[in-house]
Amino acid sequence: MIVNYEKDGRVAIITMNRPEALNAMSFELQQELHSRLVDFRDDPELWVAILTGTGKAFCAGADIKEMEPGKPVNLSSLPATPMRGLNLWKPLIAAVNGWALGAGMELVLISDIRIASEKARFGLPEVNVGLIPGMGGTGRLPRMIPWCKAAELVLTGKPIDASEAYRIGLINTVVPAEQLMTTAKDWANTMCQAGPLAVRAAKEAMVRGYNMTLSEALQLEQSLHSFLSNTEDFAEGTKAFKEKRKPVFKAK
Ligand code: DAK
């Protein structure tokens, strides 16, 4: 399988698996990754996903060997990014095991929580092959980190290491390679303890609210808040607090 898909309780583990090509994103890998994300989104048993790669790379970018300069890409034949239009409100964790370049770095940018191995490297080297980032890198990165650091990555194409990525706020934490997946699973399990509908509504409010005016974002927040106040999970959360026990959430 070019993308492995494992279910561990409430957690989906999606692993890009083309180690001989540093998990470069071929059209096939892109399609399969998109399908796995759709499976995860639509499976009521799964609450959080971890995205990682096999071997020494997370993903070294789009597959340069498949590129055909001069030939327009038929965008309708594939998802423009594995995420666009997906409306994925369940949390996505990137467990970055190695190179995260180009489209691979852009997968990091669409992840909510980013855990990096000390071996991880991040970069947008597209200018070195005469392109610009085409899966959201120029749009997302300057909204996430200071302008000059985004410009450094996009305009020079030079990669940065995990400690620099942490220093500039691109990732949540850096851990030794052997602790990468256990750390990612710890984060996933922490989010699985919370009310799943609340976690999803919070992400939806953040993602959709980001491109709204403040007053529109606050309205969206209010409507999601009133939706949650009528859920069984909210009743269970408050009841469990009063009874001094852990809540048992059902995503209802
Ligand atoms: N594509 C294809 N093959 C790749 C690859 C890639 N991106 N990256 C690595 N490989 C292959 C290598 O060719 C090599 O294959 P063989 O020669 O063994 O057959 C194998 O993986 C191992 O790589 P290396 O031998 O190069 O390994 P090193 O450790 O020496 O170097 C490296 C690691 C990561 C520094 C190096 O492999 C490298 O620079 N790779 C290229 C990284 C890169 O430039 N990535 C950005 C690609 S551009 C679009 C939207 C977005 C995009 C395109 C279109 N549309 C909306 C249409 C995105 C574009 C990009 O991401």
PDB file of C-alpha atoms and ligand atoms in Angstrom:
ATOM      1  CA  MET A   1       0.000   0.000   0.000  1.00  0.00           C
ATOM      2  CA  ILE A   2       1.303   3.417  -0.889  1.00  0.00           C
ATOM      3  CA  VAL A   3      -0.579   4.852   2.103  1.00  0.00           C
ATOM      4  CA  ASN A   4      -0.986   2.648   5.172  1.00  0.00           C
ATOM      5  CA  TYR A   5      -4.128   3.109   7.235  1.00  0.00           C
ATOM      6  CA  GLU A   6      -4.370   1.736  10.736  1.00  0.00           C
ATOM      7  CA  LYS A   7      -7.064   2.171  13.368  1.00  0.00           C
ATOM      8  CA  ASP A   8      -5.936   2.223  16.982  1.00  0.00           C
ATOM      9  CA  GLY A   9      -9.054   2.706  19.110  1.00  0.00           C
ATOM     10  CA  ARG A  10     -10.356   6.192  18.310  1.00  0.00           C
ATOM     11  CA  VAL A  11      -7.143   7.159  16.501  1.00  0.00           C
ATOM     12  CA  ALA A  12      -6.425   6.733  12.771  1.00  0.00           C
ATOM     13  CA  ILE A  13      -2.761   6.433  11.790  1.00  0.00           C
ATOM     14  CA  ILE A  14      -2.157   7.391   8.165  1.00  0.00           C
ATOM     15  CA  THR A  15       1.366   6.594   6.923  1.00  0.00           C
ATOM     16  CA  MET A  16       2.743   7.708   3.560  1.00  0.00           C
ATOM     17  CA  ASN A  17       4.653   4.690   2.343  1.00  0.00           C
ATOM     18  CA  ARG A  18       6.990   5.274  -0.625  1.00  0.00           C
ATOM     19  CA  PRO A  19      10.280   5.250   1.276  1.00  0.00           C
ATOM     20  CA  GLU A  20      12.353   4.563  -1.851  1.00  0.00           C
ATOM     21  CA  ALA A  21      11.231   7.985  -3.165  1.00  0.00           C
ATOM     22  CA  LEU A  22      11.218   9.723   0.237  1.00  0.00           C
ATOM     23  CA  ASN A  23       7.404   9.536   0.157  1.00  0.00           C
ATOM     24  CA  ALA A  24       7.315  11.987  -2.752  1.00  0.00           C
ATOM     25  CA  MET A  25       3.707  12.811  -3.500  1.00  0.00           C
ATOM     26  CA  SER A  26       2.902  11.041  -6.749  1.00  0.00           C
ATOM     27  CA  PHE A  27      -0.596  11.466  -8.186  1.00  0.00           C
ATOM     28  CA  GLU A  28      -1.367   7.994  -6.835  1.00  0.00           C
ATOM     29  CA  LEU A  29      -0.170   8.854  -3.338  1.00  0.00           C
ATOM     30  CA  GLN A  30      -2.123  12.096  -3.427  1.00  0.00           C
ATOM     31  CA  GLN A  31      -5.338  10.330  -4.443  1.00  0.00           C
ATOM     32  CA  GLU A  32      -4.891   7.634  -1.834  1.00  0.00           C
ATOM     33  CA  LEU A  33      -4.084  10.102   0.923  1.00  0.00           C
ATOM     34  CA  HIS A  34      -7.235  12.034   0.037  1.00  0.00           C
ATOM     35  CA  SER A  35      -9.324   8.823   0.205  1.00  0.00           C
ATOM     36  CA  ARG A  36      -7.870   7.914   3.591  1.00  0.00           C
ATOM     37  CA  LEU A  37      -8.665  11.359   4.948  1.00  0.00           C
ATOM     38  CA  VAL A  38     -12.237  11.020   3.664  1.00  0.00           C
ATOM     39  CA  ASP A  39     -12.493   7.580   5.339  1.00  0.00           C
ATOM     40  CA  PHE A  40     -11.248   9.089   8.581  1.00  0.00           C
ATOM     41  CA  ARG A  41     -13.611  12.071   8.345  1.00  0.00           C
ATOM     42  CA  ASP A  42     -16.633   9.846   7.769  1.00  0.00           C
ATOM     43  CA  ASP A  43     -15.885   7.065  10.272  1.00  0.00           C
ATOM     44  CA  PRO A  44     -17.827   7.777  13.487  1.00  0.00           C
ATOM     45  CA  GLU A  45     -15.498   5.468  15.457  1.00  0.00           C
ATOM     46  CA  LEU A  46     -12.442   7.649  14.688  1.00  0.00           C
ATOM     47  CA  TRP A  47     -11.906  10.930  16.485  1.00  0.00           C
ATOM     48  CA  VAL A  48      -8.290  12.008  15.800  1.00  0.00           C
ATOM     49  CA  ALA A  49      -5.780  11.189  13.017  1.00  0.00           C
ATOM     50  CA  ILE A  50      -1.996  11.076  12.973  1.00  0.00           C
ATOM     51  CA  LEU A  51      -0.229  11.605   9.638  1.00  0.00           C
ATOM     52  CA  THR A  52       3.361  10.353   9.267  1.00  0.00           C
ATOM     53  CA  GLY A  53       5.785   8.777   6.800  1.00  0.00           C
ATOM     54  CA  THR A  54       7.819   5.585   6.430  1.00  0.00           C
ATOM     55  CA  GLY A  55      11.618   5.796   6.335  1.00  0.00           C
ATOM     56  CA  LYS A  56      13.734   8.920   6.504  1.00  0.00           C
ATOM     57  CA  ALA A  57      11.148  11.329   5.101  1.00  0.00           C
ATOM     58  CA  PHE A  58       7.726  12.583   6.083  1.00  0.00           C
ATOM     59  CA  CYS A  59       7.206  13.630   2.444  1.00  0.00           C
ATOM     60  CA  ALA A  60       9.837  15.192   0.136  1.00  0.00           C
ATOM     61  CA  GLY A  61       7.234  17.092  -1.885  1.00  0.00           C
ATOM     62  CA  ALA A  62       5.412  16.515  -5.124  1.00  0.00           C
ATOM     63  CA  ASP A  63       6.955  13.815  -7.309  1.00  0.00           C
ATOM     64  CA  ILE A  64       9.338  15.785  -9.531  1.00  0.00           C
ATOM     65  CA  LYS A  65       9.816  12.788 -11.828  1.00  0.00           C
ATOM     66  CA  GLU A  66       6.113  12.828 -12.706  1.00  0.00           C
ATOM     67  CA  MET A  67       6.133  16.533 -13.572  1.00  0.00           C
ATOM     68  CA  GLU A  68       5.705  17.438 -17.222  1.00  0.00           C
ATOM     69  CA  PRO A  69       6.652  21.073 -17.767  1.00  0.00           C
ATOM     70  CA  GLY A  70       4.400  22.807 -20.294  1.00  0.00           C
ATOM     71  CA  LYS A  71       1.598  20.329 -19.839  1.00  0.00           C
ATOM     72  CA  PRO A  72      -1.242  21.843 -17.832  1.00  0.00           C
ATOM     73  CA  VAL A  73      -2.272  19.671 -14.897  1.00  0.00           C
ATOM     74  CA  ASN A  74      -5.902  18.598 -15.100  1.00  0.00           C
ATOM     75  CA  LEU A  75      -6.867  19.868 -11.670  1.00  0.00           C
ATOM     76  CA  SER A  76     -10.379  18.419 -11.920  1.00  0.00           C
ATOM     77  CA  SER A  77      -8.842  14.942 -12.110  1.00  0.00           C
ATOM     78  CA  LEU A  78      -7.311  15.116  -8.642  1.00  0.00           C
ATOM     79  CA  PRO A  79      -7.862  16.896  -5.356  1.00  0.00           C
ATOM     80  CA  ALA A  80      -5.954  20.203  -5.609  1.00  0.00           C
ATOM     81  CA  THR A  81      -4.655  19.427  -2.174  1.00  0.00           C
ATOM     82  CA  PRO A  82      -5.454  16.254  -0.266  1.00  0.00           C
ATOM     83  CA  MET A  83      -7.471  18.537   2.022  1.00  0.00           C
ATOM     84  CA  ARG A  84      -9.224  21.171  -0.047  1.00  0.00           C
ATOM     85  CA  GLY A  85     -12.991  21.023   0.280  1.00  0.00           C
ATOM     86  CA  LEU A  86     -12.709  18.238   2.834  1.00  0.00           C
ATOM     87  CA  ASN A  87     -14.161  20.193   5.768  1.00  0.00           C
ATOM     88  CA  LEU A  88     -12.207  18.018   8.156  1.00  0.00           C
ATOM     89  CA  TRP A  89     -13.142  19.216  11.623  1.00  0.00           C
ATOM     90  CA  LYS A  90     -11.622  16.252  13.456  1.00  0.00           C
ATOM     91  CA  PRO A  91      -8.069  17.024  14.652  1.00  0.00           C
ATOM     92  CA  LEU A  92      -5.122  16.069  12.440  1.00  0.00           C
ATOM     93  CA  ILE A  93      -1.678  15.583  13.997  1.00  0.00           C
ATOM     94  CA  ALA A  94       1.471  15.599  11.842  1.00  0.00           C
ATOM     95  CA  ALA A  95       4.173  13.320  13.268  1.00  0.00           C
ATOM     96  CA  VAL A  96       7.085  14.601  11.195  1.00  0.00           C
ATOM     97  CA  ASN A  97       9.720  11.874  11.079  1.00  0.00           C
ATOM     98  CA  GLY A  98      12.146  13.411   8.547  1.00  0.00           C
ATOM     99  CA  TRP A  99      12.132  15.598   5.420  1.00  0.00           C
ATOM    100  CA  ALA A 100       8.978  17.698   5.061  1.00  0.00           C
ATOM    101  CA  LEU A 101       9.564  19.573   1.822  1.00  0.00           C
ATOM    102  CA  GLY A 102       7.305  21.317  -0.677  1.00  0.00           C
ATOM    103  CA  ALA A 103       3.942  19.565  -0.718  1.00  0.00           C
ATOM    104  CA  GLY A 104       5.142  17.603   2.349  1.00  0.00           C
ATOM    105  CA  MET A 105       5.669  20.845   4.264  1.00  0.00           C
ATOM    106  CA  GLU A 106       2.231  21.947   3.053  1.00  0.00           C
ATOM    107  CA  LEU A 107       0.756  18.824   4.684  1.00  0.00           C
ATOM    108  CA  VAL A 108       2.337  20.012   7.923  1.00  0.00           C
ATOM    109  CA  LEU A 109       0.653  23.390   7.417  1.00  0.00           C
ATOM    110  CA  ILE A 110      -2.810  21.821   7.183  1.00  0.00           C
ATOM    111  CA  SER A 111      -2.205  19.793  10.366  1.00  0.00           C
ATOM    112  CA  ASP A 112      -3.506  21.174  13.651  1.00  0.00           C
ATOM    113  CA  ILE A 113      -0.815  19.760  15.943  1.00  0.00           C
ATOM    114  CA  ARG A 114       2.744  19.232  14.680  1.00  0.00           C
ATOM    115  CA  ILE A 115       5.148  16.917  16.502  1.00  0.00           C
ATOM    116  CA  ALA A 116       8.643  16.661  15.034  1.00  0.00           C
ATOM    117  CA  SER A 117      11.449  14.184  15.461  1.00  0.00           C
ATOM    118  CA  GLU A 118      14.870  15.743  16.013  1.00  0.00           C
ATOM    119  CA  LYS A 119      15.638  14.427  12.503  1.00  0.00           C
ATOM    120  CA  ALA A 120      12.872  16.446  10.839  1.00  0.00           C
ATOM    121  CA  ARG A 121      13.712  19.140   8.289  1.00  0.00           C
ATOM    122  CA  PHE A 122      11.211  21.618   6.873  1.00  0.00           C
ATOM    123  CA  GLY A 123      11.374  23.584   3.649  1.00  0.00           C
ATOM    124  CA  LEU A 124       9.636  24.936   0.577  1.00  0.00           C
ATOM    125  CA  PRO A 125      12.238  24.299  -2.172  1.00  0.00           C
ATOM    126  CA  GLU A 126       9.838  24.790  -5.105  1.00  0.00           C
ATOM    127  CA  VAL A 127      11.716  27.889  -6.379  1.00  0.00           C
ATOM    128  CA  ASN A 128      14.716  25.612  -6.954  1.00  0.00           C
ATOM    129  CA  VAL A 129      12.786  23.740  -9.640  1.00  0.00           C
ATOM    130  CA  GLY A 130      11.214  26.898 -11.059  1.00  0.00           C
ATOM    131  CA  LEU A 131       7.865  26.659  -9.269  1.00  0.00           C
ATOM    132  CA  ILE A 132       6.207  28.240  -6.259  1.00  0.00           C
ATOM    133  CA  PRO A 133       4.462  26.291  -3.494  1.00  0.00           C
ATOM    134  CA  GLY A 134       1.184  25.145  -5.029  1.00  0.00           C
ATOM    135  CA  MET A 135      -0.649  23.454  -2.185  1.00  0.00           C
ATOM    136  CA  GLY A 136      -1.219  26.418   0.072  1.00  0.00           C
ATOM    137  CA  GLY A 137       2.346  27.272   1.150  1.00  0.00           C
ATOM    138  CA  THR A 138       2.371  30.910   0.079  1.00  0.00           C
ATOM    139  CA  GLY A 139      -1.136  31.491   1.430  1.00  0.00           C
ATOM    140  CA  ARG A 140      -0.851  29.685   4.753  1.00  0.00           C
ATOM    141  CA  LEU A 141       2.739  30.115   5.907  1.00  0.00           C
ATOM    142  CA  PRO A 142       2.769  33.953   6.245  1.00  0.00           C
ATOM    143  CA  ARG A 143      -0.441  33.676   8.280  1.00  0.00           C
ATOM    144  CA  MET A 144       1.249  31.268  10.705  1.00  0.00           C
ATOM    145  CA  ILE A 145       4.775  32.584  11.310  1.00  0.00           C
ATOM    146  CA  PRO A 146       6.447  36.014  11.049  1.00  0.00           C
ATOM    147  CA  TRP A 147       6.579  37.429   7.506  1.00  0.00           C
ATOM    148  CA  CYS A 148      10.371  37.488   7.262  1.00  0.00           C
ATOM    149  CA  LYS A 149      10.677  33.830   8.288  1.00  0.00           C
ATOM    150  CA  ALA A 150       7.960  32.835   5.782  1.00  0.00           C
ATOM    151  CA  ALA A 151       9.787  34.846   3.105  1.00  0.00           C
ATOM    152  CA  GLU A 152      13.068  33.155   4.053  1.00  0.00           C
ATOM    153  CA  LEU A 153      11.551  29.710   3.504  1.00  0.00           C
ATOM    154  CA  VAL A 154       9.575  30.547   0.353  1.00  0.00           C
ATOM    155  CA  LEU A 155      12.135  32.776  -1.415  1.00  0.00           C
ATOM    156  CA  THR A 156      15.392  30.960  -0.616  1.00  0.00           C
ATOM    157  CA  GLY A 157      14.059  27.402  -0.728  1.00  0.00           C
ATOM    158  CA  LYS A 158      16.498  26.521   2.073  1.00  0.00           C
ATOM    159  CA  PRO A 159      15.304  24.017   4.690  1.00  0.00           C
ATOM    160  CA  ILE A 160      15.370  24.576   8.435  1.00  0.00           C
ATOM    161  CA  ASP A 161      15.887  21.990  11.149  1.00  0.00           C
ATOM    162  CA  ALA A 162      13.395  20.964  13.835  1.00  0.00           C
ATOM    163  CA  SER A 163      14.767  23.239  16.557  1.00  0.00           C
ATOM    164  CA  GLU A 164      14.499  26.290  14.267  1.00  0.00           C
ATOM    165  CA  ALA A 165      10.968  25.214  13.252  1.00  0.00           C
ATOM    166  CA  TYR A 166      10.072  25.058  16.953  1.00  0.00           C
ATOM    167  CA  ARG A 167      11.746  28.402  17.666  1.00  0.00           C
ATOM    168  CA  ILE A 168       9.666  30.201  15.012  1.00  0.00           C
ATOM    169  CA  GLY A 169       6.407  28.601  16.139  1.00  0.00           C
ATOM    170  CA  LEU A 170       5.886  26.322  13.149  1.00  0.00           C
ATOM    171  CA  ILE A 171       5.600  23.167  15.269  1.00  0.00           C
ATOM    172  CA  ASN A 172       4.391  22.269  18.769  1.00  0.00           C
ATOM    173  CA  THR A 173       7.316  20.209  20.019  1.00  0.00           C
ATOM    174  CA  VAL A 174      10.496  18.337  19.081  1.00  0.00           C
ATOM    175  CA  VAL A 175      11.234  14.877  20.487  1.00  0.00           C
ATOM    176  CA  PRO A 176      13.881  12.168  19.970  1.00  0.00           C
ATOM    177  CA  ALA A 177      13.036  10.045  16.903  1.00  0.00           C
ATOM    178  CA  GLU A 178      12.143   6.984  18.966  1.00  0.00           C
ATOM    179  CA  GLN A 179       9.561   8.973  20.953  1.00  0.00           C
ATOM    180  CA  LEU A 180       7.802  10.490  17.925  1.00  0.00           C
ATOM    181  CA  MET A 181       4.826   8.149  17.614  1.00  0.00           C
ATOM    182  CA  THR A 182       4.286   7.675  21.351  1.00  0.00           C
ATOM    183  CA  THR A 183       4.244  11.455  21.751  1.00  0.00           C
ATOM    184  CA  ALA A 184       1.814  11.883  18.842  1.00  0.00           C
ATOM    185  CA  LYS A 185      -0.425   9.166  20.320  1.00  0.00           C
ATOM    186  CA  ASP A 186      -0.324  10.875  23.730  1.00  0.00           C
ATOM    187  CA  TRP A 187      -1.560  14.102  22.135  1.00  0.00           C
ATOM    188  CA  ALA A 188      -4.215  12.164  20.210  1.00  0.00           C
ATOM    189  CA  ASN A 189      -5.403  10.359  23.342  1.00  0.00           C
ATOM    190  CA  THR A 190      -5.583  13.638  25.266  1.00  0.00           C
ATOM    191  CA  MET A 191      -7.897  15.041  22.595  1.00  0.00           C
ATOM    192  CA  CYS A 192      -9.929  11.789  22.657  1.00  0.00           C
ATOM    193  CA  GLN A 193     -10.661  12.378  26.370  1.00  0.00           C
ATOM    194  CA  ALA A 194     -12.436  15.656  25.530  1.00  0.00           C
ATOM    195  CA  GLY A 195     -15.950  15.959  24.136  1.00  0.00           C
ATOM    196  CA  PRO A 196     -15.525  14.990  20.460  1.00  0.00           C
ATOM    197  CA  LEU A 197     -18.302  17.247  19.177  1.00  0.00           C
ATOM    198  CA  ALA A 198     -16.797  20.128  21.167  1.00  0.00           C
ATOM    199  CA  VAL A 199     -13.321  19.477  19.753  1.00  0.00           C
ATOM    200  CA  ARG A 200     -14.723  19.430  16.203  1.00  0.00           C
ATOM    201  CA  ALA A 201     -16.822  22.546  16.740  1.00  0.00           C
ATOM    202  CA  ALA A 202     -13.778  24.332  18.191  1.00  0.00           C
ATOM    203  CA  LYS A 203     -11.690  23.464  15.124  1.00  0.00           C
ATOM    204  CA  GLU A 204     -14.497  24.456  12.770  1.00  0.00           C
ATOM    205  CA  ALA A 205     -14.856  27.794  14.560  1.00  0.00           C
ATOM    206  CA  MET A 206     -11.108  28.402  14.290  1.00  0.00           C
ATOM    207  CA  VAL A 207     -10.746  27.351  10.642  1.00  0.00           C
ATOM    208  CA  ARG A 208     -13.866  29.032   9.273  1.00  0.00           C
ATOM    209  CA  GLY A 209     -13.578  31.991  11.633  1.00  0.00           C
ATOM    210  CA  TYR A 210     -10.036  32.687  10.452  1.00  0.00           C
ATOM    211  CA  ASN A 211     -11.204  34.175   7.165  1.00  0.00           C
ATOM    212  CA  MET A 212     -14.140  36.082   8.681  1.00  0.00           C
ATOM    213  CA  THR A 213     -14.451  39.493  10.252  1.00  0.00           C
ATOM    214  CA  LEU A 214     -14.356  39.345  14.061  1.00  0.00           C
ATOM    215  CA  SER A 215     -18.101  39.914  14.345  1.00  0.00           C
ATOM    216  CA  GLU A 216     -18.850  37.134  11.824  1.00  0.00           C
ATOM    217  CA  ALA A 217     -16.436  34.815  13.661  1.00  0.00           C
ATOM    218  CA  LEU A 218     -18.148  35.569  16.975  1.00  0.00           C
ATOM    219  CA  GLN A 219     -21.544  34.817  15.420  1.00  0.00           C
ATOM    220  CA  LEU A 220     -20.251  31.491  14.144  1.00  0.00           C
ATOM    221  CA  GLU A 221     -18.844  30.760  17.608  1.00  0.00           C
ATOM    222  CA  GLN A 222     -22.247  31.539  19.169  1.00  0.00           C
ATOM    223  CA  SER A 223     -24.131  29.250  16.807  1.00  0.00           C
ATOM    224  CA  LEU A 224     -21.719  26.362  17.427  1.00  0.00           C
ATOM    225  CA  HIS A 225     -21.913  27.067  21.155  1.00  0.00           C
ATOM    226  CA  SER A 226     -25.721  26.843  21.157  1.00  0.00           C
ATOM    227  CA  PHE A 227     -25.562  23.638  19.116  1.00  0.00           C
ATOM    228  CA  LEU A 228     -23.217  22.095  21.732  1.00  0.00           C
ATOM    229  CA  SER A 229     -25.360  23.189  24.652  1.00  0.00           C
ATOM    230  CA  ASN A 230     -28.101  20.827  23.391  1.00  0.00           C
ATOM    231  CA  THR A 231     -25.886  17.762  22.990  1.00  0.00           C
ATOM    232  CA  GLU A 232     -25.873  14.609  25.120  1.00  0.00           C
ATOM    233  CA  ASP A 233     -22.111  15.052  25.491  1.00  0.00           C
ATOM    234  CA  PHE A 234     -22.541  18.430  27.185  1.00  0.00           C
ATOM    235  CA  ALA A 235     -25.128  16.914  29.568  1.00  0.00           C
ATOM    236  CA  GLU A 236     -22.709  14.061  30.295  1.00  0.00           C
ATOM    237  CA  GLY A 237     -19.717  16.396  30.777  1.00  0.00           C
ATOM    238  CA  THR A 238     -21.495  18.539  33.362  1.00  0.00           C
ATOM    239  CA  LYS A 239     -23.064  15.499  35.104  1.00  0.00           C
ATOM    240  CA  ALA A 240     -19.662  13.763  35.341  1.00  0.00           C
ATOM    241  CA  PHE A 241     -18.110  16.897  36.831  1.00  0.00           C
ATOM    242  CA  LYS A 242     -20.773  17.054  39.553  1.00  0.00           C
ATOM    243  CA  GLU A 243     -20.416  13.319  40.246  1.00  0.00           C
ATOM    244  CA  LYS A 244     -16.595  13.641  40.394  1.00  0.00           C
ATOM    245  CA  ARG A 245     -15.974  11.030  37.665  1.00  0.00           C
ATOM    246  CA  LYS A 246     -14.609  10.951  34.148  1.00  0.00           C
ATOM    247  CA  PRO A 247     -17.184  11.691  31.448  1.00  0.00           C
ATOM    248  CA  VAL A 248     -18.088   9.032  28.894  1.00  0.00           C
ATOM    249  CA  PHE A 249     -18.608  10.915  25.652  1.00  0.00           C
ATOM    250  CA  LYS A 250     -20.484   9.409  22.711  1.00  0.00           C
ATOM    251  CA  ALA A 251     -20.193  12.137  20.062  1.00  0.00           C
ATOM    252  CA  LYS A 252     -23.943  12.722  20.360  1.00  0.00           C
TER     253      LYS A 252
HETATM  254  N1  DAK B   1      10.203  13.690  -6.297  1.00  0.00           N
HETATM  255  C1  DAK B   1      10.610  12.525  -6.834  1.00  0.00           C
HETATM  256  N2  DAK B   1      11.630  11.751  -6.320  1.00  0.00           N
HETATM  257  C2  DAK B   1      12.220  12.205  -5.209  1.00  0.00           C
HETATM  258  C3  DAK B   1      11.827  13.439  -4.576  1.00  0.00           C
HETATM  259  C4  DAK B   1      10.759  14.183  -5.181  1.00  0.00           C
HETATM  260  N3  DAK B   1      10.267  15.297  -4.655  1.00  0.00           N
HETATM  261  N4  DAK B   1      12.616  13.626  -3.496  1.00  0.00           N
HETATM  262  C5  DAK B   1      13.446  12.558  -3.453  1.00  0.00           C
HETATM  263  N5  DAK B   1      13.213  11.707  -4.470  1.00  0.00           N
HETATM  264  C6  DAK B   1      13.889  10.445  -4.773  1.00  0.00           C
HETATM  265  C7  DAK B   1      15.301  10.699  -5.325  1.00  0.00           C
HETATM  266  O1  DAK B   1      15.250  11.003  -6.694  1.00  0.00           O
HETATM  267  C8  DAK B   1      15.975   9.366  -5.040  1.00  0.00           C
HETATM  268  O2  DAK B   1      15.535   8.439  -5.999  1.00  0.00           O
HETATM  269  P1  DAK B   1      16.618   7.476  -6.784  1.00  0.00           P
HETATM  270  O3  DAK B   1      17.609   8.394  -7.377  1.00  0.00           O
HETATM  271  O4  DAK B   1      17.177   6.619  -5.687  1.00  0.00           O
HETATM  272  O5  DAK B   1      15.758   6.731  -7.776  1.00  0.00           O
HETATM  273  C9  DAK B   1      15.341   8.967  -3.698  1.00  0.00           C
HETATM  274  O6  DAK B   1      14.133   9.708  -3.583  1.00  0.00           O
HETATM  275  C10 DAK B   1      16.234   9.324  -2.511  1.00  0.00           C
HETATM  276  O7  DAK B   1      16.535  10.697  -2.601  1.00  0.00           O
HETATM  277  P2  DAK B   1      18.041  11.261  -2.556  1.00  0.00           P
HETATM  278  O8  DAK B   1      19.006  10.250  -3.040  1.00  0.00           O
HETATM  279  O9  DAK B   1      18.028  12.595  -3.223  1.00  0.00           O
HETATM  280  O10 DAK B   1      18.231  11.442  -0.972  1.00  0.00           O
HETATM  281  P3  DAK B   1      19.197  12.451  -0.220  1.00  0.00           P
HETATM  282  O11 DAK B   1      19.160  12.042   1.207  1.00  0.00           O
HETATM  283  O12 DAK B   1      20.508  12.548  -0.902  1.00  0.00           O
HETATM  284  O13 DAK B   1      18.498  13.886  -0.380  1.00  0.00           O
HETATM  285  C11 DAK B   1      16.591  15.418  -0.326  1.00  0.00           C
HETATM  286  C12 DAK B   1      17.281  14.133   0.263  1.00  0.00           C
HETATM  287  C13 DAK B   1      15.229  15.512   0.308  1.00  0.00           C
HETATM  288  C14 DAK B   1      17.441  16.642   0.081  1.00  0.00           C
HETATM  289  C15 DAK B   1      16.553  15.324  -1.880  1.00  0.00           C
HETATM  290  O14 DAK B   1      15.980  14.042  -2.230  1.00  0.00           O
HETATM  291  C16 DAK B   1      15.719  16.416  -2.515  1.00  0.00           C
HETATM  292  O15 DAK B   1      16.162  17.553  -2.620  1.00  0.00           O
HETATM  293  N6  DAK B   1      14.504  16.070  -2.992  1.00  0.00           N
HETATM  294  C17 DAK B   1      13.652  16.980  -3.712  1.00  0.00           C
HETATM  295  C18 DAK B   1      12.915  17.863  -2.756  1.00  0.00           C
HETATM  296  C19 DAK B   1      12.048  18.911  -3.472  1.00  0.00           C
HETATM  297  O16 DAK B   1      12.548  19.712  -4.279  1.00  0.00           O
HETATM  298  N7  DAK B   1      10.749  18.913  -3.189  1.00  0.00           N
HETATM  299  C20 DAK B   1       9.828  19.868  -3.658  1.00  0.00           C
HETATM  300  C21 DAK B   1       9.178  19.357  -4.921  1.00  0.00           C
HETATM  301  S1  DAK B   1       8.157  20.593  -5.710  1.00  0.00           S
HETATM  302  C22 DAK B   1       0.825  21.538  -7.690  1.00  0.00           C
HETATM  303  C23 DAK B   1       0.829  21.822  -6.363  1.00  0.00           C
HETATM  304  C24 DAK B   1       1.977  21.622  -5.627  1.00  0.00           C
HETATM  305  C25 DAK B   1       3.131  21.128  -6.201  1.00  0.00           C
HETATM  306  C26 DAK B   1       3.117  20.830  -7.537  1.00  0.00           C
HETATM  307  C27 DAK B   1       1.978  21.028  -8.277  1.00  0.00           C
HETATM  308  N8  DAK B   1      -0.360  21.784  -8.486  1.00  0.00           N
HETATM  309  C28 DAK B   1      -1.497  22.416  -7.825  1.00  0.00           C
HETATM  310  C29 DAK B   1      -0.437  21.389  -9.827  1.00  0.00           C
HETATM  311  C30 DAK B   1       4.273  20.925  -5.357  1.00  0.00           C
HETATM  312  C31 DAK B   1       5.538  20.965  -5.812  1.00  0.00           C
HETATM  313  C32 DAK B   1       6.639  20.449  -4.980  1.00  0.00           C
HETATM  314  O17 DAK B   1       6.487  19.934  -3.891  1.00  0.00           O
END
